[in-house]
Amino acid sequence: MTELIPAPRSVVAGSGEVRLTAHSQLYAGTATEGVGHWLRTVLCQATGLPLREGWELDDTEGDGIGLQLDPGLGPEEYRLVSDPTGVLIEGGSAAGVFWGAQTLRQLLGPDAYRRAPLGRDRTWAVPHVTIEDAPRFGWRGLMLDVARHFMPKDGVLRYLDLMAAHKLNVFHFHLTDDQGWRVEIQRYPKLTETGSWRSRTKFGHRASPLWEEKPHGGYYTQDDIREIVAYAAERHITVVPEIDVPGHSQAAIAAYPELGNTDVIAASMEGAPSLSVWDTWGISPNVLAPTDNTLRFYEGVFEELLDLFPSEFIHVGGDECLKDQWRQSPTAQARIKELGLADEDELQSWFIGHFDKWLTARGRRLIGWDEILEGGLADGAAVSSWRGYQGGIAAARAGHDVVMCPEQQVYLDHRQAPGADEPVPIGYVRTLEDVYRFEPVPPELTSAEAAHVLGAQSNVWTEVMEDPARVDYQTFPRLTAFAEVAWSALPAPAERDFGDFERRMAAHYRRLDALGVAYRPPAGPLPWQRRPGVLGRPIEGPPPNR
């Protein structure tokens, strides 16, 4: 009962239990019907109990479950009471009730996460307890890169379920990059006809001599996206799409060459065929041309995107835009002069600023990686601070909202241990305990500045993750530690009780087993999780903390 993850704000234990039986009913009050449908579905699958619909709260007396709103609670706050009258979950909104339902599922034990009963008689019981809980941050995010290695739709839906089980509520959907374009745009069909497939794939770090010599790719139709967004919404998760501009755009340029700096590319390729979707890792020098044609093209992309994603924020990337082509391009240099800009950094700022105004005019907000600070930050833009904390600190001090996702703390593609068996080791060692001691709010910020920290996000970049099992291995169990950091009101990093977290993880691993998660075991990778002979890029020593 005390093995809950993330840790609740308050737990008061009782002395008995509520037993769910074939006669138990589930009552969902006004505005909680969707949560009731979800909870009945998952519990019926796992337990085989019918959990018939109750028509009033009294129907749950003794052995049932009741769901209802309490306007005195915060939007994502909940109260779960299990006592001789049954189980009652109240929330300040349907989202709060949903997070309470997730806690109830944990209280029922690991088998409550299965999709069919185990076929043996057992008791389904909820201990008598009163739990009061609310999240620390409103943005508790996971970014999944499906551009480098495509994840089919069912895999994305599975990750939304895993997020919900850990009370994470923002899914940052990295849909485009140099290595692939993953979302159907009907007015520009070549983005997926050409841009969603590459001819081969580098296996391991970009310095690796190994290649997978077969095409790789795929994309989500607009109906797929609608399904993903609706599935997320049922789980109170917001999907924030990312379309990368002006860098990380070679897949788009491969599909529509006129989007690139043609005056530079033509000269460098000396009559060779146009660019292809990139088949290796790193930062491509091929970036978007700062032309009116490019702006109009991407306005068309975003117009279709806004119809698919109702999220307040739209992510435009803005990171790692190499500016060598702009320096060499007469067209780009003429644009700098025409606009009265100082340099290429200000040209990128102008590019991002255009879409900030365009999105603002349509009631949305732009968010981008912290490079959008270079050359001046667009009014109203928010920042994903990935290159350490400094970008987030600068943005918050300037009055801009921030999501903290510093690379050396919460990039889950980085290796988890120093051992030689770690598959394709990337970056510094970031253990489960390291993630547990991540603090999203820099101590340098005043309380007013800290209010601009919307929350935190862990990022999963998939260059060296060739299949969903590798994604699971890198993501779990560290995502559980991140989820507690983002949800729970923990003490300062050095004062956090990691021993207690490990104790609770001993139970949580059984939940992950029931969910079929191929996590990294505490003792190290299993034989089939290793990748002997595949080159990584490990970095020795302690990572920089800023």
Coordinates of C-alpha atoms in Angstrom, one line a residue:
M1 CA 0.0 0.0 0.0
T2 CA 2.9 2.3 0.6
E3 CA 4.5 1.1 -2.6
L4 CA 2.9 3.7 -4.7
I5 CA 4.8 5.5 -7.6
P6 CA 4.7 8.5 -7.8
A7 CA 4.6 9.0 -4.1
P8 CA 1.4 10.6 -2.9
R9 CA 1.2 13.7 -0.8
S10 CA -0.6 12.1 2.1
V11 CA -1.4 8.5 3.0
V12 CA -3.4 7.4 6.1
A13 CA -3.8 3.7 6.5
G14 CA -6.8 2.0 7.9
S15 CA -7.2 -1.6 9.3
G16 CA -9.4 -3.4 6.8
E17 CA -10.0 -3.8 3.1
V18 CA -12.7 -3.4 0.4
R19 CA -13.2 -6.6 -1.6
L20 CA -14.4 -6.3 -5.2
T21 CA -16.8 -9.1 -6.1
A22 CA -19.1 -10.2 -8.9
H23 CA -21.7 -8.0 -7.3
S24 CA -19.6 -4.8 -7.1
Q25 CA -20.8 -1.8 -9.0
L26 CA -18.9 1.2 -10.4
Y27 CA -20.7 4.6 -10.2
A28 CA -19.4 7.5 -12.3
G29 CA -20.9 10.9 -11.4
T30 CA -21.4 13.9 -13.7
A31 CA -18.3 14.7 -15.8
T32 CA -16.5 11.5 -14.7
E33 CA -18.2 9.2 -17.1
G34 CA -15.1 8.9 -19.4
V35 CA -13.0 7.9 -16.4
G36 CA -15.6 5.4 -15.4
H37 CA -15.6 3.9 -18.8
W38 CA -11.7 3.6 -18.8
L39 CA -11.6 2.2 -15.3
R40 CA -14.3 -0.4 -15.9
T41 CA -12.6 -1.5 -19.1
V42 CA -9.1 -2.0 -17.6
L43 CA -10.4 -3.6 -14.4
C44 CA -12.8 -5.9 -16.2
Q45 CA -10.0 -7.1 -18.5
A46 CA -7.7 -7.8 -15.6
T47 CA -10.1 -9.2 -13.0
G48 CA -12.9 -10.7 -15.1
L49 CA -15.4 -9.0 -12.7
P50 CA -18.4 -7.4 -14.4
L51 CA -18.3 -4.1 -12.4
R52 CA -21.8 -3.3 -13.4
E53 CA -22.8 0.4 -13.8
G54 CA -24.2 2.0 -10.6
W55 CA -26.9 4.6 -11.0
E56 CA -26.2 6.4 -7.8
L57 CA -23.4 6.5 -5.3
D58 CA -25.3 4.4 -2.8
D59 CA -25.1 1.5 -5.3
T60 CA -21.4 1.1 -4.5
E61 CA -22.1 0.6 -0.7
G62 CA -19.6 -1.8 0.8
D63 CA -17.9 -3.3 -2.1
G64 CA -18.1 -0.9 -5.0
I65 CA -16.3 2.1 -6.5
G66 CA -17.6 5.6 -6.8
L67 CA -16.2 8.5 -8.9
Q68 CA -17.3 12.1 -8.5
L69 CA -16.1 15.7 -8.7
D70 CA -15.3 17.9 -5.7
P71 CA -15.1 21.6 -6.7
G72 CA -13.0 22.2 -3.6
L73 CA -10.1 20.3 -5.0
G74 CA -7.5 21.6 -7.5
P75 CA -7.9 20.6 -11.2
E76 CA -5.6 17.5 -11.0
E77 CA -6.0 17.0 -7.3
Y78 CA -7.7 13.9 -6.0
R79 CA -8.8 12.2 -2.8
L80 CA -9.2 8.4 -2.5
V81 CA -11.0 6.9 0.4
S82 CA -11.3 3.2 0.9
D83 CA -13.3 2.3 4.0
P84 CA -16.2 0.0 5.0
T85 CA -18.6 2.0 2.7
G86 CA -16.5 1.2 -0.4
V87 CA -14.0 3.1 -2.5
L88 CA -14.7 6.7 -3.4
I89 CA -12.4 8.8 -5.6
E90 CA -13.0 12.5 -5.8
G91 CA -11.2 15.0 -8.0
G92 CA -11.2 18.7 -8.8
S93 CA -11.8 17.7 -12.4
A94 CA -12.1 14.5 -14.5
A95 CA -8.3 14.6 -14.7
G96 CA -8.0 14.5 -10.9
V97 CA -10.4 11.6 -10.8
F98 CA -8.4 9.8 -13.5
W99 CA -5.1 10.1 -11.5
G100 CA -7.0 8.8 -8.5
A101 CA -8.1 5.8 -10.6
Q102 CA -4.5 5.1 -11.5
T103 CA -3.6 5.0 -7.8
L104 CA -6.5 2.6 -7.2
R105 CA -5.1 0.3 -9.9
Q106 CA -1.8 0.2 -8.1
L107 CA -3.5 -0.6 -4.8
L108 CA -5.1 -3.6 -6.5
G109 CA -1.7 -5.2 -7.2
P110 CA 0.4 -5.9 -10.3
D111 CA -2.1 -8.3 -11.9
A112 CA -4.5 -5.3 -12.2
Y113 CA -2.3 -4.3 -15.2
R114 CA -3.0 -7.5 -17.2
R115 CA -5.3 -7.5 -20.2
A116 CA -7.0 -10.8 -19.3
P117 CA -7.7 -12.7 -16.0
L118 CA -5.1 -15.2 -15.0
G119 CA -7.7 -18.0 -14.9
R120 CA -7.4 -18.7 -11.2
D121 CA -9.5 -17.7 -8.2
R122 CA -8.2 -14.8 -6.3
T123 CA -9.3 -11.9 -4.2
W124 CA -9.3 -8.4 -5.5
A125 CA -9.0 -6.1 -2.5
V126 CA -8.3 -2.5 -1.8
P127 CA -6.8 -1.8 1.6
H128 CA -8.6 0.7 3.8
V129 CA -6.7 4.0 3.3
T130 CA -7.2 7.7 2.7
I131 CA -4.9 9.2 0.1
E132 CA -4.8 12.9 -0.7
D133 CA -2.6 13.9 -3.6
A134 CA -1.9 16.6 -6.2
P135 CA 0.9 17.2 -8.7
R136 CA 3.8 19.5 -8.2
F137 CA 3.9 20.6 -11.9
G138 CA 1.3 21.0 -14.6
W139 CA 3.6 19.9 -17.4
R140 CA 4.9 16.3 -16.8
G141 CA 6.2 15.3 -20.1
L142 CA 7.7 12.6 -22.2
M143 CA 9.2 13.4 -25.6
L144 CA 9.3 10.4 -28.0
D145 CA 11.4 10.7 -31.2
V146 CA 9.6 8.7 -34.0
A147 CA 11.6 10.4 -36.8
R148 CA 14.9 8.6 -36.3
H149 CA 13.2 5.2 -35.8
F150 CA 9.5 5.0 -36.6
M151 CA 7.2 3.6 -34.0
P152 CA 4.0 2.2 -35.4
K153 CA 0.7 3.6 -34.1
D154 CA 0.0 0.7 -31.7
G155 CA 3.4 1.4 -30.0
V156 CA 2.5 5.0 -29.6
L157 CA -0.8 4.1 -28.0
R158 CA 1.0 1.7 -25.7
Y159 CA 3.4 4.5 -24.6
L160 CA 0.4 6.7 -23.8
D161 CA -0.9 4.0 -21.5
L162 CA 2.5 3.8 -19.8
M163 CA 2.6 7.6 -19.4
A164 CA -0.9 7.5 -17.8
A165 CA 0.1 4.7 -15.4
H166 CA 2.8 7.1 -14.2
K167 CA 0.6 10.2 -14.1
L168 CA 2.5 11.9 -16.9
N169 CA 0.3 14.3 -18.9
V170 CA 2.2 15.8 -21.9
F171 CA 3.3 13.7 -24.9
H172 CA 5.8 15.7 -27.0
F173 CA 5.5 14.0 -30.4
H174 CA 8.8 14.5 -32.4
L175 CA 7.4 13.9 -35.9
T176 CA 10.0 15.3 -38.3
D177 CA 13.7 15.3 -38.6
D178 CA 16.5 14.9 -41.2
Q179 CA 15.9 11.1 -41.1
G180 CA 12.2 11.0 -41.7
W181 CA 8.8 12.9 -41.9
R182 CA 6.1 11.0 -40.0
V183 CA 2.8 12.9 -40.4
E184 CA 0.6 13.0 -43.5
I185 CA 0.1 16.5 -44.9
Q186 CA -2.5 16.2 -47.6
R187 CA -1.6 19.3 -49.6
Y188 CA 2.1 18.1 -49.7
P189 CA 1.9 14.4 -50.4
K190 CA 5.6 14.0 -51.2
L191 CA 6.4 14.7 -47.5
T192 CA 5.4 11.2 -46.8
E193 CA 5.7 9.6 -50.2
T194 CA 9.4 10.6 -50.3
G195 CA 10.2 12.0 -46.9
S196 CA 9.1 9.2 -44.7
W197 CA 11.5 6.6 -46.1
R198 CA 15.3 6.3 -46.1
S199 CA 17.2 3.8 -48.1
R200 CA 19.3 2.4 -45.2
T201 CA 20.1 3.1 -41.6
K202 CA 23.3 3.6 -39.6
F203 CA 23.5 0.9 -36.8
G204 CA 25.0 2.4 -33.7
H205 CA 26.6 5.8 -33.3
R206 CA 27.3 7.8 -36.5
A207 CA 31.0 6.7 -36.3
S208 CA 29.9 3.0 -36.4
P209 CA 30.9 1.1 -39.6
L210 CA 27.7 -0.9 -39.4
W211 CA 24.6 -0.3 -41.6
E212 CA 21.2 -1.9 -41.9
E213 CA 20.9 -2.2 -45.6
K214 CA 17.2 -2.0 -46.0
P215 CA 14.6 0.8 -46.3
H216 CA 13.3 2.2 -43.0
G217 CA 10.3 4.4 -42.4
G218 CA 6.6 4.9 -42.1
Y219 CA 4.2 7.6 -41.2
Y220 CA 0.9 8.3 -39.5
T221 CA -2.1 9.1 -41.6
Q222 CA -4.3 12.0 -40.4
D223 CA -6.8 9.5 -39.1
D224 CA -4.0 7.8 -37.2
I225 CA -3.2 11.2 -35.6
R226 CA -6.8 11.8 -34.7
E227 CA -6.9 8.4 -33.0
I228 CA -3.7 9.0 -31.1
V229 CA -4.9 12.4 -29.9
A230 CA -8.3 11.0 -28.9
Y231 CA -6.7 8.1 -27.1
A232 CA -4.4 10.5 -25.2
A233 CA -7.3 12.8 -24.3
E234 CA -9.2 9.9 -22.8
R235 CA -6.2 9.5 -20.5
H236 CA -5.9 13.2 -19.8
I237 CA -2.7 13.5 -21.8
T238 CA -2.1 16.5 -24.1
V239 CA -0.2 15.8 -27.4
V240 CA 2.2 18.5 -28.4
P241 CA 3.4 18.0 -32.0
E242 CA 6.9 19.0 -33.1
I243 CA 7.6 20.0 -36.7
D244 CA 11.3 21.0 -36.8
V245 CA 12.3 24.3 -38.5
P246 CA 14.6 25.7 -39.8
G247 CA 17.2 22.9 -39.1
H248 CA 16.7 19.2 -38.9
S249 CA 14.8 19.4 -42.2
Q250 CA 16.6 17.3 -44.7
A251 CA 13.7 14.9 -45.1
A252 CA 11.4 17.7 -46.1
I253 CA 14.0 19.1 -48.5
A254 CA 14.4 15.7 -50.0
A255 CA 10.7 15.7 -50.8
Y256 CA 10.5 19.3 -51.9
P257 CA 14.0 20.5 -53.0
E258 CA 12.9 24.1 -53.4
L259 CA 12.6 24.3 -49.6
G260 CA 16.4 24.1 -49.4
N261 CA 19.1 26.6 -50.1
T262 CA 19.2 25.6 -53.8
D263 CA 21.9 28.2 -54.7
V264 CA 24.3 26.4 -52.3
I265 CA 23.2 22.8 -52.7
A266 CA 23.4 22.9 -56.5
A267 CA 26.9 24.2 -56.4
S268 CA 28.1 21.7 -53.8
M269 CA 26.5 18.7 -55.5
E270 CA 27.9 19.6 -58.9
G271 CA 25.0 18.2 -60.9
A272 CA 24.4 15.2 -58.7
P273 CA 20.8 14.1 -57.9
S274 CA 18.9 16.0 -55.3
L275 CA 19.2 15.3 -51.6
S276 CA 17.8 12.1 -50.2
V277 CA 16.4 11.4 -46.7
W278 CA 19.4 11.3 -44.4
D279 CA 20.6 7.8 -43.5
T280 CA 23.0 8.6 -40.7
W281 CA 23.0 10.5 -37.4
G282 CA 24.2 13.9 -36.3
I283 CA 23.3 17.4 -37.5
S284 CA 22.7 17.8 -41.2
P285 CA 24.0 21.0 -42.8
N286 CA 21.0 21.1 -45.1
V287 CA 18.5 23.6 -43.6
L288 CA 15.5 25.5 -44.8
A289 CA 15.9 28.5 -47.1
P290 CA 14.6 31.7 -45.5
T291 CA 12.3 32.5 -48.3
D292 CA 8.7 33.5 -48.7
N293 CA 8.1 30.2 -50.5
T294 CA 9.3 28.3 -47.4
L295 CA 7.2 30.3 -45.0
R296 CA 4.1 29.7 -47.1
F297 CA 4.8 26.0 -47.4
Y298 CA 5.2 25.6 -43.6
E299 CA 2.1 27.7 -43.0
G300 CA 0.3 25.1 -45.0
V301 CA 1.8 22.3 -42.9
F302 CA 0.8 24.0 -39.7
E303 CA -2.7 24.8 -40.9
E304 CA -3.3 21.0 -41.3
L305 CA -1.5 20.4 -38.0
L306 CA -3.8 22.7 -36.1
D307 CA -6.8 20.8 -37.3
L308 CA -5.3 17.6 -35.9
F309 CA -3.8 18.7 -32.6
P310 CA -6.0 20.9 -30.2
S311 CA -3.0 21.5 -27.9
E312 CA -2.2 25.1 -26.7
F313 CA 1.4 24.6 -27.6
I314 CA 2.9 23.7 -31.0
H315 CA 6.6 22.8 -31.0
V316 CA 8.7 24.2 -33.8
G317 CA 12.1 22.7 -32.9
G318 CA 14.6 25.5 -33.7
D319 CA 17.6 23.5 -32.4
E320 CA 20.9 22.7 -34.0
C321 CA 20.4 24.8 -37.1
L322 CA 23.8 24.9 -38.8
K323 CA 24.1 28.3 -40.6
D324 CA 26.9 27.5 -43.0
Q325 CA 24.5 27.4 -46.0
W326 CA 23.0 30.7 -45.0
R327 CA 26.5 32.2 -44.9
Q328 CA 27.2 30.9 -48.4
S329 CA 23.8 31.6 -49.9
P330 CA 23.3 34.9 -51.8
T331 CA 19.6 34.5 -51.3
A332 CA 19.9 34.2 -47.5
Q333 CA 22.4 37.1 -47.4
A334 CA 20.1 39.3 -49.4
R335 CA 17.3 38.4 -46.9
I336 CA 19.5 39.5 -44.0
K337 CA 20.2 42.8 -45.7
E338 CA 16.5 43.3 -46.7
L339 CA 15.3 42.8 -43.2
G340 CA 18.1 44.8 -41.6
L341 CA 19.4 41.9 -39.5
A342 CA 22.8 41.7 -37.9
D343 CA 23.7 38.1 -38.7
E344 CA 22.5 34.6 -39.3
D345 CA 21.4 34.2 -35.7
E346 CA 19.0 37.0 -36.1
L347 CA 17.8 35.5 -39.3
Q348 CA 16.8 32.3 -37.4
S349 CA 15.1 34.5 -34.8
W350 CA 13.2 36.2 -37.6
F351 CA 12.2 32.8 -39.0
I352 CA 10.9 31.6 -35.6
G353 CA 9.3 34.9 -34.9
H354 CA 7.3 34.6 -38.0
F355 CA 5.7 31.4 -36.8
D356 CA 5.3 32.8 -33.3
K357 CA 3.1 35.5 -34.7
W358 CA 1.3 33.2 -37.1
L359 CA 0.4 30.7 -34.3
T360 CA -0.5 33.5 -31.9
A361 CA -3.0 34.9 -34.4
R362 CA -4.7 31.4 -34.4
G363 CA -4.9 31.1 -30.6
R364 CA -1.9 28.9 -30.1
R365 CA 1.5 29.2 -28.5
L366 CA 4.9 28.5 -29.9
I367 CA 7.4 26.5 -28.0
G368 CA 10.9 25.6 -29.2
W369 CA 14.3 24.3 -28.0
D370 CA 16.5 26.9 -26.2
E371 CA 18.3 27.9 -29.4
I372 CA 15.3 30.1 -30.2
L373 CA 16.8 32.4 -27.6
E374 CA 19.7 33.2 -30.0
G375 CA 19.1 36.4 -31.8
G376 CA 16.2 37.4 -29.6
L377 CA 13.3 35.4 -28.3
A378 CA 9.9 35.8 -30.0
D379 CA 7.2 37.4 -27.9
G380 CA 5.0 34.9 -26.3
A381 CA 7.2 31.9 -27.1
A382 CA 8.0 29.2 -24.5
V383 CA 11.3 27.4 -24.2
S384 CA 12.3 23.7 -23.8
S385 CA 15.6 24.1 -22.0
W386 CA 17.8 21.2 -23.1
R387 CA 21.3 22.4 -23.2
G388 CA 21.5 22.4 -19.4
Y389 CA 19.6 24.9 -17.2
Q390 CA 21.0 28.2 -18.5
G391 CA 18.5 28.6 -21.4
G392 CA 15.6 28.0 -19.0
I393 CA 17.0 30.5 -16.5
A394 CA 17.5 33.2 -19.1
A395 CA 14.0 32.6 -20.5
A396 CA 12.3 32.6 -17.1
R397 CA 14.1 35.8 -16.1
A398 CA 12.9 37.4 -19.3
G399 CA 9.3 36.4 -18.4
H400 CA 8.9 33.4 -20.7
D401 CA 7.5 30.1 -19.7
V402 CA 9.9 27.2 -19.6
V403 CA 9.9 23.4 -19.7
M404 CA 13.0 22.0 -18.0
C405 CA 14.5 19.0 -19.9
P406 CA 18.3 19.4 -19.5
E407 CA 20.3 16.8 -21.5
Q408 CA 22.6 15.6 -18.7
Q409 CA 19.8 15.0 -16.3
V410 CA 16.8 13.6 -18.3
Y411 CA 17.9 12.5 -21.8
L412 CA 17.0 8.8 -21.5
D413 CA 19.0 7.8 -24.5
H414 CA 22.1 8.3 -22.4
R415 CA 23.6 5.2 -20.9
Q416 CA 22.4 3.9 -17.5
A417 CA 25.6 2.3 -16.2
P418 CA 29.4 2.3 -16.9
G419 CA 29.5 -1.5 -17.6
A420 CA 30.7 -2.9 -21.0
D421 CA 27.4 -4.7 -21.4
E422 CA 25.4 -1.5 -21.8
P423 CA 23.9 -1.6 -25.3
V424 CA 25.3 1.2 -27.7
P425 CA 26.4 3.4 -24.8
I426 CA 25.8 7.1 -25.4
G427 CA 26.9 10.0 -23.3
Y428 CA 27.5 10.3 -19.6
V429 CA 26.2 7.7 -17.1
R430 CA 22.8 8.6 -15.9
T431 CA 21.5 6.1 -13.3
L432 CA 18.1 5.6 -11.9
E433 CA 19.3 7.5 -8.8
D434 CA 20.7 10.3 -10.9
V435 CA 17.2 10.8 -12.5
Y436 CA 15.6 10.6 -9.1
R437 CA 17.8 13.5 -7.9
F438 CA 16.9 15.7 -10.8
E439 CA 15.5 19.1 -9.7
P440 CA 13.6 21.0 -12.4
V441 CA 13.6 24.4 -10.7
P442 CA 17.1 26.1 -10.6
P443 CA 17.8 27.6 -7.2
E444 CA 19.0 30.8 -8.9
L445 CA 15.4 31.7 -9.8
T446 CA 13.3 34.0 -7.6
S447 CA 9.8 32.7 -6.7
A448 CA 8.3 35.0 -9.4
E449 CA 10.8 33.7 -12.0
A450 CA 10.3 30.1 -10.8
A451 CA 6.5 30.5 -11.5
H452 CA 7.5 30.4 -15.2
V453 CA 8.7 26.8 -14.9
L454 CA 5.7 25.0 -16.3
G455 CA 7.3 21.7 -15.4
A456 CA 9.7 19.1 -16.6
Q457 CA 10.1 16.6 -19.5
S458 CA 12.3 13.6 -20.2
N459 CA 13.4 13.1 -23.8
V460 CA 13.8 9.8 -25.7
W461 CA 15.9 10.2 -28.8
T462 CA 15.9 7.1 -30.9
E463 CA 19.0 7.2 -33.1
V464 CA 20.4 4.0 -31.6
M465 CA 17.1 2.4 -30.7
E466 CA 16.2 0.2 -33.6
D467 CA 13.1 -1.4 -32.2
P468 CA 10.5 -0.9 -29.4
A469 CA 12.3 -3.2 -27.0
R470 CA 15.4 -0.9 -27.1
V471 CA 13.1 2.1 -26.4
D472 CA 11.7 0.3 -23.4
Y473 CA 15.2 -0.5 -22.2
Q474 CA 16.4 3.1 -22.3
T475 CA 13.2 4.6 -21.0
F476 CA 12.5 2.2 -18.1
P477 CA 12.9 2.2 -15.2
R478 CA 14.2 5.7 -15.3
L479 CA 10.9 7.2 -16.5
T480 CA 9.4 6.0 -13.1
A481 CA 11.9 8.1 -11.2
F482 CA 11.3 11.1 -13.5
A483 CA 7.5 10.7 -13.0
E484 CA 8.0 11.0 -9.2
V485 CA 10.2 14.1 -9.6
A486 CA 7.5 15.7 -11.8
W487 CA 4.5 14.8 -9.6
S488 CA 5.6 14.5 -6.0
A489 CA 6.6 17.3 -3.6
L490 CA 10.1 15.9 -2.9
P491 CA 12.7 17.4 -0.7
A492 CA 16.0 18.9 -2.1
P493 CA 17.9 16.4 -4.3
A494 CA 20.5 15.4 -1.7
E495 CA 17.8 14.8 0.9
R496 CA 15.6 12.5 -1.2
D497 CA 15.2 9.0 0.2
F498 CA 16.3 6.9 -2.8
G499 CA 16.3 3.8 -0.6
D500 CA 12.6 4.2 -0.1
F501 CA 12.1 4.7 -3.8
E502 CA 14.1 1.5 -4.5
R503 CA 11.9 -0.3 -2.0
R504 CA 8.8 0.8 -3.8
M505 CA 10.4 0.0 -7.2
A506 CA 10.6 -3.7 -6.1
A507 CA 6.8 -3.8 -6.3
H508 CA 6.7 -1.5 -9.4
Y509 CA 8.9 -3.8 -11.4
R510 CA 6.1 -6.4 -11.1
R511 CA 3.6 -3.9 -12.6
L512 CA 6.0 -3.2 -15.5
D513 CA 6.3 -7.0 -16.0
A514 CA 2.5 -7.2 -16.2
L515 CA 2.5 -4.4 -18.7
G516 CA 5.1 -6.2 -20.8
V517 CA 7.8 -3.5 -20.5
A518 CA 11.3 -4.6 -21.5
Y519 CA 13.0 -2.4 -18.8
R520 CA 16.6 -2.6 -17.8
P521 CA 16.8 -4.9 -14.8
P522 CA 18.6 -3.5 -11.7
A523 CA 21.4 -6.1 -12.1
G524 CA 22.1 -5.0 -15.6
P525 CA 21.1 -6.0 -19.2
L526 CA 19.8 -9.4 -20.0
P527 CA 21.8 -11.3 -22.7
W528 CA 19.3 -10.3 -25.4
Q529 CA 19.3 -6.7 -24.4
R530 CA 23.0 -6.3 -25.1
R531 CA 24.5 -5.1 -28.5
P532 CA 28.1 -6.5 -28.5
G533 CA 30.3 -4.9 -31.1
V534 CA 28.0 -2.0 -31.9
L535 CA 29.8 1.3 -31.5
G536 CA 28.4 3.9 -29.1
R537 CA 29.8 7.2 -27.8
P538 CA 30.4 7.0 -24.1
I539 CA 31.7 10.0 -22.2
E540 CA 33.7 9.4 -19.1
G541 CA 33.6 11.3 -15.8
P542 CA 30.8 13.2 -14.1
P543 CA 28.4 15.1 -16.4
P544 CA 28.3 18.9 -16.1
N545 CA 25.5 19.9 -13.8
R546 CA 24.5 23.1 -15.6

